[in-house]
Coordinates of C-alpha atoms in Angstrom, one line a residue:
Chain A
M1 CA -29.0 -23.8 18.3
I2 CA -27.5 -25.1 15.0
A3 CA -29.4 -27.1 12.5
V4 CA -27.9 -28.5 9.4
R5 CA -30.3 -29.9 6.8
N6 CA -29.3 -32.0 3.8
L7 CA -26.1 -30.0 3.0
F8 CA -24.3 -30.7 -0.2
K9 CA -21.0 -29.2 -1.4
T10 CA -18.9 -30.1 -4.3
F11 CA -15.5 -28.6 -5.2
W12 CA -14.6 -28.5 -8.9
Q13 CA -11.1 -27.1 -8.6
P14 CA -8.6 -28.6 -9.1
H15 CA -10.7 -31.6 -9.7
R16 CA -14.1 -32.8 -8.6
V17 CA -14.4 -33.6 -4.9
D18 CA -17.8 -34.2 -3.2
A19 CA -16.9 -32.6 0.1
L20 CA -20.4 -32.8 1.7
V21 CA -23.0 -35.3 0.7
D22 CA -26.4 -34.9 2.3
V23 CA -25.2 -33.9 5.7
S24 CA -27.7 -33.3 8.5
L25 CA -26.8 -32.5 12.1
S26 CA -28.4 -30.7 15.1
I27 CA -26.5 -29.1 17.9
A28 CA -28.2 -27.9 21.0
A29 CA -27.2 -24.9 23.0
G30 CA -24.3 -25.6 25.4
E31 CA -23.4 -28.8 23.6
V32 CA -19.8 -29.6 22.7
V33 CA -19.6 -31.6 19.4
V34 CA -16.3 -33.0 18.2
V35 CA -16.1 -33.8 14.5
I36 CA -13.4 -36.4 13.6
G37 CA -12.5 -38.3 10.5
P38 CA -9.7 -38.9 8.0
S39 CA -8.3 -36.0 6.1
G40 CA -10.5 -35.1 3.1
S41 CA -13.6 -36.4 4.8
G42 CA -15.3 -33.0 4.6
K43 CA -15.2 -32.1 8.3
S44 CA -13.5 -28.7 7.8
T45 CA -15.9 -28.0 4.9
L46 CA -18.8 -28.7 7.1
L47 CA -17.5 -26.3 9.7
R48 CA -16.8 -23.6 7.2
C49 CA -20.3 -23.9 5.8
L50 CA -21.7 -23.1 9.2
N51 CA -20.6 -19.5 9.0
R52 CA -20.7 -19.4 5.2
L53 CA -16.9 -19.1 4.6
E54 CA -17.9 -21.8 2.1
T55 CA -21.2 -21.5 0.4
A56 CA -23.0 -24.9 0.3
D57 CA -24.5 -25.9 -3.0
A58 CA -27.8 -27.2 -1.5
G59 CA -29.4 -27.6 1.8
H60 CA -29.9 -25.4 4.8
V61 CA -28.0 -24.2 7.8
F62 CA -29.9 -22.5 10.6
I63 CA -28.1 -20.8 13.5
D64 CA -30.5 -19.6 16.2
G65 CA -33.3 -19.9 13.6
V66 CA -31.6 -17.7 11.0
D67 CA -31.1 -19.2 7.6
V68 CA -27.4 -18.8 7.0
L69 CA -27.6 -19.6 3.3
D70 CA -30.4 -17.3 2.5
P71 CA -28.9 -14.4 0.3
K72 CA -31.1 -12.0 2.2
T73 CA -29.5 -12.8 5.5
D74 CA -27.0 -10.3 6.8
I75 CA -24.2 -12.7 7.0
N76 CA -22.0 -10.3 8.9
R77 CA -24.4 -10.3 11.8
V78 CA -24.5 -14.1 11.8
R79 CA -20.7 -14.3 11.8
A80 CA -20.4 -11.8 14.7
E81 CA -22.3 -14.4 16.8
V82 CA -20.2 -17.3 15.6
G83 CA -16.6 -17.3 16.7
M84 CA -14.1 -19.2 14.6
V85 CA -10.6 -20.4 15.4
F86 CA -8.3 -21.5 12.5
Q87 CA -5.6 -24.1 12.2
S88 CA -3.1 -21.4 11.1
F89 CA -4.3 -18.9 13.8
N90 CA -4.6 -16.1 11.2
L91 CA -3.8 -13.3 13.7
F92 CA -3.4 -9.9 12.1
P93 CA 0.4 -9.6 12.0
H94 CA 0.4 -5.8 11.6
K95 CA -1.5 -5.3 14.9
K96 CA -0.4 -5.9 18.5
V97 CA -2.0 -8.7 20.4
L98 CA -4.4 -6.3 22.2
D99 CA -5.3 -4.6 19.0
N100 CA -6.0 -8.0 17.4
I101 CA -8.6 -8.5 20.1
T102 CA -10.1 -5.0 20.1
L103 CA -10.4 -4.5 16.3
A104 CA -13.6 -6.3 15.6
Q105 CA -15.1 -5.2 18.8
R106 CA -14.6 -1.6 17.7
V107 CA -15.5 -2.1 14.0
V108 CA -18.3 -4.6 14.2
R109 CA -19.7 -4.2 17.7
R110 CA -19.0 -0.5 17.7
R111 CA -17.9 -0.6 21.3
S112 CA -16.0 2.3 22.9
K113 CA -12.3 2.1 23.1
A114 CA -12.3 1.8 26.8
E115 CA -14.9 -1.0 26.8
A116 CA -13.1 -2.9 24.1
L117 CA -9.8 -2.6 26.0
R118 CA -11.3 -3.8 29.2
K119 CA -12.8 -6.8 27.4
A120 CA -9.5 -7.6 25.6
E121 CA -7.5 -7.4 28.8
A122 CA -9.9 -9.6 30.7
L123 CA -9.8 -12.2 27.9
L124 CA -6.1 -12.1 27.6
A125 CA -5.9 -12.8 31.3
K126 CA -8.4 -15.7 30.8
V127 CA -6.2 -17.4 28.2
G128 CA -3.3 -16.9 30.5
M129 CA -1.1 -14.3 28.8
P130 CA -1.9 -10.9 30.1
E131 CA 1.8 -9.8 29.8
K132 CA 1.8 -10.2 26.0
A133 CA -0.7 -7.4 25.3
A134 CA 1.9 -5.2 23.6
S135 CA 3.6 -8.0 21.6
Y136 CA 3.2 -8.6 17.9
P137 CA 1.9 -12.0 16.9
D138 CA 5.2 -13.1 15.3
Q139 CA 6.9 -12.6 18.7
L140 CA 4.7 -15.3 20.2
S141 CA 4.9 -19.1 20.1
G142 CA 2.3 -21.1 18.1
G143 CA 0.4 -22.0 21.3
Q144 CA 0.3 -18.4 22.5
Q145 CA -0.9 -17.2 19.1
Q146 CA -3.7 -19.7 19.1
R147 CA -4.8 -18.6 22.6
V148 CA -4.8 -15.0 21.4
A149 CA -6.9 -16.2 18.4
I150 CA -9.4 -17.8 20.8
A151 CA -9.5 -14.6 22.8
R152 CA -10.1 -12.6 19.6
A153 CA -13.1 -14.7 18.8
L154 CA -14.5 -14.6 22.3
A155 CA -14.3 -10.9 22.4
M156 CA -17.3 -10.8 20.2
D157 CA -19.4 -12.6 22.8
P158 CA -20.3 -15.4 20.4
K159 CA -23.1 -17.8 21.0
V160 CA -21.1 -20.6 19.2
M161 CA -17.4 -21.3 18.8
L162 CA -16.1 -23.2 15.8
F163 CA -12.6 -24.7 16.0
D164 CA -11.0 -25.9 12.8
E165 CA -8.2 -28.2 13.8
P166 CA -6.9 -25.6 16.4
T167 CA -3.9 -27.7 17.5
S168 CA -2.8 -29.3 14.2
A169 CA -0.2 -26.7 13.4
L170 CA 1.3 -26.7 16.9
D171 CA 4.4 -28.3 18.3
P172 CA 3.4 -31.1 20.6
E173 CA 4.5 -29.3 23.8
M174 CA 2.1 -26.4 23.0
I175 CA -1.0 -28.5 22.3
G176 CA -1.9 -28.8 26.0
E177 CA -2.1 -25.1 26.8
V178 CA -4.6 -24.6 23.9
L179 CA -6.7 -27.6 24.9
E180 CA -6.8 -26.3 28.5
V181 CA -8.3 -23.0 27.3
M182 CA -10.9 -25.0 25.2
K183 CA -11.8 -27.2 28.1
A184 CA -12.4 -24.2 30.3
L185 CA -14.6 -22.8 27.7
A186 CA -16.6 -26.0 27.4
R187 CA -17.0 -26.1 31.2
E188 CA -18.5 -22.6 31.1
G189 CA -21.3 -23.9 28.9
M190 CA -20.1 -22.5 25.5
T191 CA -21.7 -24.2 22.5
M192 CA -18.7 -25.6 20.6
V193 CA -18.1 -27.4 17.3
C194 CA -14.5 -28.7 17.1
V195 CA -12.8 -30.4 14.2
T196 CA -9.8 -32.1 15.8
H197 CA -7.5 -35.1 15.9
E198 CA -7.2 -34.9 19.7
M199 CA -9.0 -38.0 20.8
G200 CA -8.2 -37.3 24.4
F201 CA -10.0 -34.0 24.2
A202 CA -12.9 -35.6 22.4
R203 CA -13.2 -38.3 25.1
E204 CA -12.9 -35.9 28.0
V205 CA -15.0 -32.9 26.8
A206 CA -17.3 -33.9 24.0
D207 CA -21.0 -34.4 24.6
R208 CA -21.2 -36.0 21.2
V209 CA -18.7 -37.2 18.7
V210 CA -19.4 -37.1 15.0
F211 CA -17.4 -39.3 12.6
M212 CA -17.2 -38.2 9.0
D213 CA -15.9 -40.0 6.0
G214 CA -16.2 -39.4 2.3
G215 CA -18.3 -36.2 2.8
A216 CA -21.0 -37.9 4.9
I217 CA -21.6 -38.5 8.6
V218 CA -20.9 -42.1 9.2
E219 CA -21.6 -42.4 12.9
T220 CA -22.5 -40.1 15.8
G221 CA -22.7 -40.8 19.5
T222 CA -21.4 -40.1 23.0
P223 CA -17.7 -40.5 23.5
E224 CA -18.3 -43.7 25.6
H225 CA -20.3 -45.3 22.8
F226 CA -17.9 -44.0 20.2
F227 CA -14.6 -45.1 21.7
V228 CA -15.7 -48.2 23.5
N229 CA -18.0 -49.9 20.9
P230 CA -18.2 -48.2 17.6
E231 CA -20.8 -49.8 15.3
H232 CA -19.4 -49.0 11.9
G233 CA -16.5 -50.7 10.2
R234 CA -15.0 -47.5 8.9
T235 CA -15.1 -46.0 12.4
K236 CA -13.4 -49.0 13.8
L237 CA -10.7 -48.8 11.2
F238 CA -10.1 -45.1 11.7
L239 CA -10.0 -45.5 15.5
S240 CA -7.6 -48.4 15.2
Q241 CA -5.3 -46.4 13.0
I242 CA -5.3 -43.3 15.2
L243 CA -5.3 -44.9 18.6
K244 CA -2.7 -47.6 18.2
Chain B
M1 CA 53.3 -21.5 22.5
R2 CA 50.7 -19.1 21.2
T3 CA 51.4 -15.5 22.1
P4 CA 48.4 -13.2 22.7
S5 CA 48.0 -11.1 19.6
A6 CA 45.8 -8.3 18.5
P7 CA 42.2 -9.2 17.5
P8 CA 42.2 -10.6 14.0
V9 CA 41.8 -7.8 11.3
S10 CA 39.5 -8.7 8.6
R11 CA 41.5 -8.6 5.4
R12 CA 40.1 -7.9 2.0
P13 CA 41.1 -10.4 -0.7
R14 CA 43.5 -9.0 -3.2
S15 CA 41.0 -9.5 -6.0
D16 CA 38.8 -6.8 -4.4
Y17 CA 41.5 -4.2 -4.8
I18 CA 42.2 -5.2 -8.4
G19 CA 38.5 -5.1 -9.1
A20 CA 38.0 -1.6 -7.6
A21 CA 41.1 -0.3 -9.4
G22 CA 39.8 -1.7 -12.7
F23 CA 36.4 -0.1 -12.1
F24 CA 37.9 3.4 -11.6
A25 CA 40.3 2.8 -14.5
V26 CA 37.4 2.1 -16.9
L27 CA 35.4 5.0 -15.5
F28 CA 38.2 7.5 -16.0
G29 CA 39.2 5.9 -19.3
L30 CA 35.7 6.5 -20.7
A31 CA 35.6 10.1 -19.5
A32 CA 39.0 10.7 -21.0
A33 CA 38.0 9.1 -24.3
L34 CA 34.9 11.2 -24.4
Y35 CA 37.0 14.3 -23.7
A36 CA 39.5 13.4 -26.4
A37 CA 36.7 12.8 -28.9
T38 CA 35.3 16.3 -28.2
M39 CA 38.8 17.7 -28.7
Q40 CA 38.9 16.0 -32.1
V41 CA 35.8 17.9 -33.2
D42 CA 37.0 21.1 -31.6
Y43 CA 34.1 21.3 -29.1
V44 CA 34.7 24.0 -26.5
W45 CA 33.6 23.1 -23.0
R46 CA 32.2 26.1 -21.3
W47 CA 31.0 25.0 -17.9
N48 CA 31.2 28.5 -16.6
R49 CA 28.2 29.5 -18.7
I50 CA 26.0 26.9 -17.1
P51 CA 25.2 28.5 -13.7
Q52 CA 23.2 31.4 -15.3
Y53 CA 20.6 28.8 -16.4
F54 CA 20.0 27.8 -12.8
A55 CA 19.7 31.4 -11.5
Y56 CA 20.7 34.8 -12.8
Q57 CA 20.6 38.4 -11.6
Q58 CA 18.0 40.6 -13.2
R59 CA 18.9 44.3 -13.2
T60 CA 16.0 46.8 -13.0
E61 CA 16.8 50.5 -13.5
L62 CA 14.7 53.2 -12.0
R63 CA 14.7 56.4 -14.1
A64 CA 13.2 59.8 -13.6
E65 CA 10.1 60.4 -15.6
A66 CA 10.3 64.2 -16.0
D67 CA 12.8 67.0 -15.3
G68 CA 12.9 67.9 -11.6
E69 CA 14.8 67.8 -8.4
I70 CA 15.5 65.1 -5.8
E71 CA 13.7 66.3 -2.8
A72 CA 14.6 63.6 -0.3
V73 CA 16.1 60.1 0.1
A74 CA 14.4 58.7 3.1
A75 CA 15.7 55.6 4.9
R76 CA 13.4 52.7 5.5
G77 CA 15.4 49.9 6.9
D78 CA 17.5 48.5 4.1
R79 CA 15.5 50.4 1.5
R80 CA 15.4 54.1 0.5
L81 CA 12.5 56.1 -0.6
I82 CA 13.5 58.6 -3.3
T83 CA 11.2 61.6 -3.7
V84 CA 11.4 63.4 -7.0
K85 CA 9.6 66.8 -7.4
S86 CA 8.9 68.0 -10.9
D87 CA 6.4 70.2 -12.8
A88 CA 4.4 67.0 -13.4
G89 CA 4.1 66.4 -9.7
V90 CA 5.8 64.4 -7.0
H91 CA 7.0 60.9 -7.8
L92 CA 8.2 58.3 -5.3
F93 CA 10.7 55.6 -6.1
D94 CA 11.5 52.6 -3.8
A95 CA 15.0 51.2 -4.1
P96 CA 17.6 49.2 -2.1
A97 CA 20.1 51.4 -0.1
E98 CA 23.1 50.2 -2.1
G99 CA 21.5 50.8 -5.5
V100 CA 20.7 54.5 -5.0
R101 CA 22.6 56.7 -7.5
V102 CA 21.4 60.2 -6.5
A103 CA 21.6 62.5 -3.5
P104 CA 19.0 65.0 -2.2
G105 CA 19.1 68.4 -3.9
E106 CA 20.4 67.1 -7.2
S107 CA 18.6 68.1 -10.4
V108 CA 17.6 65.3 -12.7
Y109 CA 16.4 65.2 -16.3
A110 CA 13.8 62.9 -17.7
G111 CA 15.5 59.5 -18.2
D112 CA 18.3 60.0 -15.7
L113 CA 19.2 56.9 -13.7
L114 CA 18.0 57.2 -10.1
A115 CA 18.7 53.7 -8.8
V116 CA 19.4 50.1 -9.8
E117 CA 17.9 47.0 -8.2
E118 CA 19.2 43.5 -8.8
H119 CA 17.0 40.5 -8.3
W120 CA 17.9 36.8 -8.3
R121 CA 15.7 35.0 -10.8
P122 CA 15.4 31.3 -11.4
G123 CA 16.9 30.3 -14.7
L124 CA 15.2 28.3 -17.4
L125 CA 16.7 25.1 -16.0
M126 CA 15.3 25.7 -12.5
Q127 CA 11.9 26.5 -13.9
G128 CA 11.9 23.4 -15.9
L129 CA 13.1 21.3 -12.9
W130 CA 10.4 22.8 -10.8
L131 CA 7.7 22.1 -13.4
T132 CA 8.9 18.5 -13.7
I133 CA 8.7 18.1 -9.9
Q134 CA 5.2 19.7 -9.9
V135 CA 3.9 17.6 -12.7
S136 CA 5.3 14.4 -11.2
L137 CA 3.9 15.1 -7.8
I138 CA 0.4 15.9 -9.0
A139 CA 0.4 12.9 -11.4
T140 CA 1.7 10.7 -8.6
L141 CA -1.0 11.8 -6.3
F142 CA -3.8 11.2 -8.8
G143 CA -2.1 8.1 -10.0
V144 CA -2.1 6.5 -6.5
V145 CA -5.8 7.4 -6.0
I146 CA -6.8 6.0 -9.4
G147 CA -4.6 3.0 -9.0
L148 CA -5.8 2.2 -5.5
F149 CA -9.5 2.2 -6.6
A150 CA -8.7 0.4 -9.9
G151 CA -6.6 -2.2 -8.0
I152 CA -9.4 -2.9 -5.5
A153 CA -11.9 -3.1 -8.4
R154 CA -9.6 -5.7 -10.1
V155 CA -10.2 -8.1 -7.2
A156 CA -13.9 -7.3 -6.7
K157 CA -16.5 -9.9 -7.2
N158 CA -18.9 -7.7 -9.1
P159 CA -18.1 -8.0 -12.9
F160 CA -18.9 -4.3 -13.5
F161 CA -16.0 -3.2 -11.4
R162 CA -13.7 -6.1 -12.3
W163 CA -14.2 -5.7 -16.1
S164 CA -14.0 -1.9 -16.0
A165 CA -10.7 -2.0 -14.2
L166 CA -9.4 -4.7 -16.4
T167 CA -10.3 -2.8 -19.6
Y168 CA -8.8 0.4 -18.2
V169 CA -5.5 -1.4 -17.3
E170 CA -5.2 -3.2 -20.5
L171 CA -6.0 -0.2 -22.6
I172 CA -3.5 2.0 -20.9
R173 CA -0.7 -0.6 -20.7
G174 CA -1.2 -1.6 -24.3
S175 CA -0.4 1.7 -25.9
P176 CA 2.6 4.0 -25.8
L177 CA 2.6 6.9 -23.4
L178 CA 3.5 9.2 -26.2
V179 CA 0.4 8.3 -28.1
Q180 CA -1.7 8.7 -25.0
I181 CA -0.3 12.2 -24.4
F182 CA -1.3 13.1 -28.0
I183 CA -4.8 11.7 -27.5
W184 CA -5.2 13.6 -24.3
Y185 CA -4.0 16.9 -25.8
F186 CA -5.0 16.8 -29.4
V187 CA -8.3 14.7 -29.1
L188 CA -9.7 15.1 -25.7
G189 CA -8.1 18.5 -25.2
T190 CA -9.5 19.9 -28.4
L191 CA -12.9 18.5 -27.5
F192 CA -13.0 19.9 -23.9
N193 CA -11.5 23.2 -24.9
S194 CA -13.9 23.7 -27.8
I195 CA -16.9 22.9 -25.6
L196 CA -15.6 25.2 -22.9
A197 CA -15.1 28.0 -25.5
K198 CA -18.6 27.5 -26.8
N199 CA -20.0 28.0 -23.4
G200 CA -17.8 31.1 -22.8
L201 CA -15.6 29.4 -20.2
N202 CA -11.8 29.6 -19.8
Q203 CA -9.6 27.1 -21.6
I204 CA -7.7 24.4 -19.7
P205 CA -4.0 24.8 -20.3
P206 CA -1.9 22.0 -21.8
L207 CA -0.3 21.3 -18.5
W208 CA -3.4 19.7 -17.1
Y209 CA -3.9 17.5 -20.1
G210 CA -0.3 16.4 -19.6
V211 CA -0.9 15.7 -15.9
A212 CA -4.1 13.8 -16.8
A213 CA -2.2 11.6 -19.3
M214 CA 0.6 10.9 -16.8
A215 CA -1.9 10.2 -13.9
T216 CA -4.0 7.8 -15.9
F217 CA -0.9 6.1 -17.2
A218 CA 0.6 5.7 -13.8
G219 CA -2.8 4.7 -12.4
A220 CA -2.9 1.6 -14.6
Y221 CA 0.5 0.3 -13.4
V222 CA -0.3 1.2 -9.8
A223 CA -3.6 -0.8 -10.1
E224 CA -1.6 -3.9 -11.1
I225 CA 0.8 -3.3 -8.2
V226 CA -2.1 -2.9 -5.8
R227 CA -3.8 -6.0 -7.1
A228 CA -0.7 -8.1 -6.7
G229 CA -0.2 -6.7 -3.2
I230 CA -3.8 -7.5 -2.1
Q231 CA -3.5 -11.0 -3.6
S232 CA -0.2 -11.7 -1.9
I233 CA -1.9 -11.4 1.5
H234 CA -2.8 -14.9 2.8
R235 CA -6.5 -15.9 2.3
G236 CA -6.7 -16.7 6.0
Q237 CA -6.4 -13.0 6.9
N238 CA -9.6 -12.2 5.0
E239 CA -11.3 -15.3 6.4
A240 CA -10.3 -14.3 10.0
A241 CA -11.6 -10.8 9.5
R242 CA -14.9 -11.9 7.8
S243 CA -15.4 -14.6 10.5
L244 CA -15.4 -11.9 13.1
G245 CA -18.3 -10.2 11.3
M246 CA -16.4 -7.6 9.4
S247 CA -17.8 -6.6 6.0
Y248 CA -15.7 -6.8 2.9
P249 CA -14.8 -3.1 3.0
Q250 CA -14.0 -3.3 6.7
A251 CA -11.7 -6.3 6.2
M252 CA -10.0 -4.4 3.3
I253 CA -9.5 -1.2 5.3
H254 CA -8.4 -2.7 8.6
V255 CA -6.8 -6.0 7.7
I256 CA -5.8 -6.4 4.1
L257 CA -4.7 -3.0 2.8
P258 CA -2.4 -2.1 5.8
Q259 CA -0.5 -5.3 5.2
A260 CA -0.6 -5.0 1.4
I261 CA 0.8 -1.4 1.5
R262 CA 4.1 -2.7 2.9
R263 CA 4.5 -5.0 0.0
I264 CA 3.3 -2.4 -2.5
L265 CA 5.7 0.3 -1.4
P266 CA 8.9 -0.9 -3.2
P267 CA 7.4 -1.5 -6.6
L268 CA 5.3 1.7 -6.2
A269 CA 8.6 3.6 -5.8
G270 CA 9.9 2.1 -9.0
E271 CA 6.7 3.2 -10.7
F272 CA 7.2 6.8 -9.6
V273 CA 10.8 6.9 -10.6
S274 CA 9.5 5.8 -14.1
L275 CA 6.9 8.5 -13.9
I276 CA 9.5 11.3 -13.3
K277 CA 11.5 10.1 -16.2
D278 CA 8.4 9.7 -18.5
S279 CA 7.4 13.3 -17.7
S280 CA 10.2 14.2 -20.2
L281 CA 7.8 13.4 -23.0
L282 CA 5.5 16.2 -22.0
G283 CA 7.7 18.7 -23.9
I284 CA 6.0 17.7 -27.1
I285 CA 2.7 19.3 -26.0
A286 CA 4.4 22.6 -25.1
I287 CA 4.9 22.0 -21.5
R288 CA 8.3 23.4 -20.6
E289 CA 9.5 20.8 -18.2
L290 CA 13.2 19.9 -17.6
T291 CA 13.9 18.3 -20.9
K292 CA 12.1 20.9 -23.0
A293 CA 13.8 23.6 -21.1
T294 CA 17.2 22.0 -21.7
R295 CA 16.4 21.8 -25.4
E296 CA 15.6 25.5 -25.5
I297 CA 18.8 26.4 -23.7
V298 CA 20.8 24.2 -26.1
T299 CA 19.2 26.0 -29.1
V300 CA 20.2 29.4 -27.6
S301 CA 23.6 28.6 -26.1
L302 CA 24.8 25.8 -28.4
Q303 CA 26.4 24.2 -25.3
A304 CA 24.7 20.9 -26.1
F305 CA 27.2 18.6 -24.3
E306 CA 27.2 20.3 -21.0
M307 CA 23.4 20.9 -20.9
W308 CA 22.4 17.3 -21.6
F309 CA 24.8 16.0 -19.0
I310 CA 23.3 18.5 -16.5
C311 CA 19.8 17.5 -17.5
A312 CA 20.5 13.8 -16.9
L313 CA 22.2 14.7 -13.6
L314 CA 19.1 16.6 -12.4
Y315 CA 16.8 13.7 -13.2
L316 CA 19.2 11.4 -11.4
I317 CA 19.0 13.6 -8.3
L318 CA 15.2 13.6 -8.4
T319 CA 14.9 9.8 -8.8
F320 CA 17.6 9.0 -6.4
S321 CA 16.2 11.2 -3.6
L322 CA 12.8 9.6 -4.2
S323 CA 14.3 6.1 -3.7
L324 CA 16.0 7.2 -0.6
C325 CA 12.7 8.5 0.8
V326 CA 11.0 5.3 0.1
K327 CA 13.8 3.2 1.7
Y328 CA 13.4 5.3 4.8
L329 CA 9.6 4.8 4.8
E330 CA 10.1 1.0 4.3
R331 CA 12.4 0.8 7.3
R332 CA 10.0 2.8 9.4
M333 CA 7.1 0.5 8.5
V334 CA 8.7 -2.8 9.3
V335 CA 7.2 -4.1 12.4

């Protein structure tokens, strides 16, 4: 489903950071992969390279066999198949919740108004807030906003969902409701790549955990392997800091 | 024991009253000083002569063209149709009922007054004001269109668009409007009109060169306002739109610009207030807008003091009502 081959990315502003150093990773359809690691380890950059929000300097990303980094690739078609959820929600503040979910369906998928509305209402019910259709994003709590953002991404019927620290900006009491939606999604067989600090979620839902540090993948394995007997020193250190 | 009392009345501090009194004292003091000064130089204020420059009654006289006789005065609503029969033939005159000066059967000689008609005509000041409004509106319209495209080009990735827009903006903002008006009229205008004349086409009147100068001038400032507005929208908005598969133009149209417009509106209004005021420069290329009209009236009437105050007041009314409109729009657009 997703194949990452020898990916490199260096940022030069404001100073040199080697965000990705020779990263390779394969993700099968239906697999849930959780990427963890200390901040600045390149996990978000990796995620953003998958749909070319960041352009990698070297290497390849294939999604469903399509070379994402090839300039000839219609990136908009790729992105329509790859849903993304951001740390800061990034809902469109000038549009109501329902319009947030229908906009891309209408503009990108060219669905009829009725079809887009039907889809949006169904998804809003799925994320547990059908009564908020006519609200504006700033009238919602953080958890509600993030659930709308998930519904917005799902409305495109993506093959893959990317989550970029979806609960990091939330108050503690709202993290659960967002994770529940993500767990339900995983149970339905959605292919997911999640960058998160929620170790409980990783343990419960992930098929595979990837630990990154210094722009490289240090260790990868099943949650059992990962949390019970990690091999690498840096992994142990990180886990001991985060799980104490 | 506390007794129940009336709800507390908010009391203004004494300094407020003193401040307000001081303000009005200074205001009236200045007016009085100005008046006293004009008395010193024996200036005669004649406000009563001013209204005619807003609107005046034009009197048209209908006179017989040849010797003859009034055959009939037929009523047609408020108007009368006077039929004059003479050796030269039958002539008809149309006049308002109250202006008719003859009756059927009367003999008239060539040049005799048959009827008078009085029309209200806009005075020079009104014509100038109207022209100022027209020029400002058209220049605003084109200025917004130019500025919108130039502003979007300023943030484009393609160097062709980015550099073109930057050059345009810097060129326009770096030279005085007065000079630009001269260039539009005396350089470009001469070129265009000469080429048009060579090809046997009609000349473009100076008004349009003036409008072009104002529009390109405003466009450069609008471009910077639009650029700032677009860049003030959080990067995440664009990323969210693009991650859903929207193209750059789609993200612009559906996500970025609608949010940017709200932030653009207040500085944009300021720009158009400036535009209205700057249109006073157009008088120098023979466009009789408000300032030029005032100057002409001053030359004829010698009522310089009254006229310039009136002129300033009219500009103030224009700019103030524009700000009010924008304030209303802003309130409407707040989510």
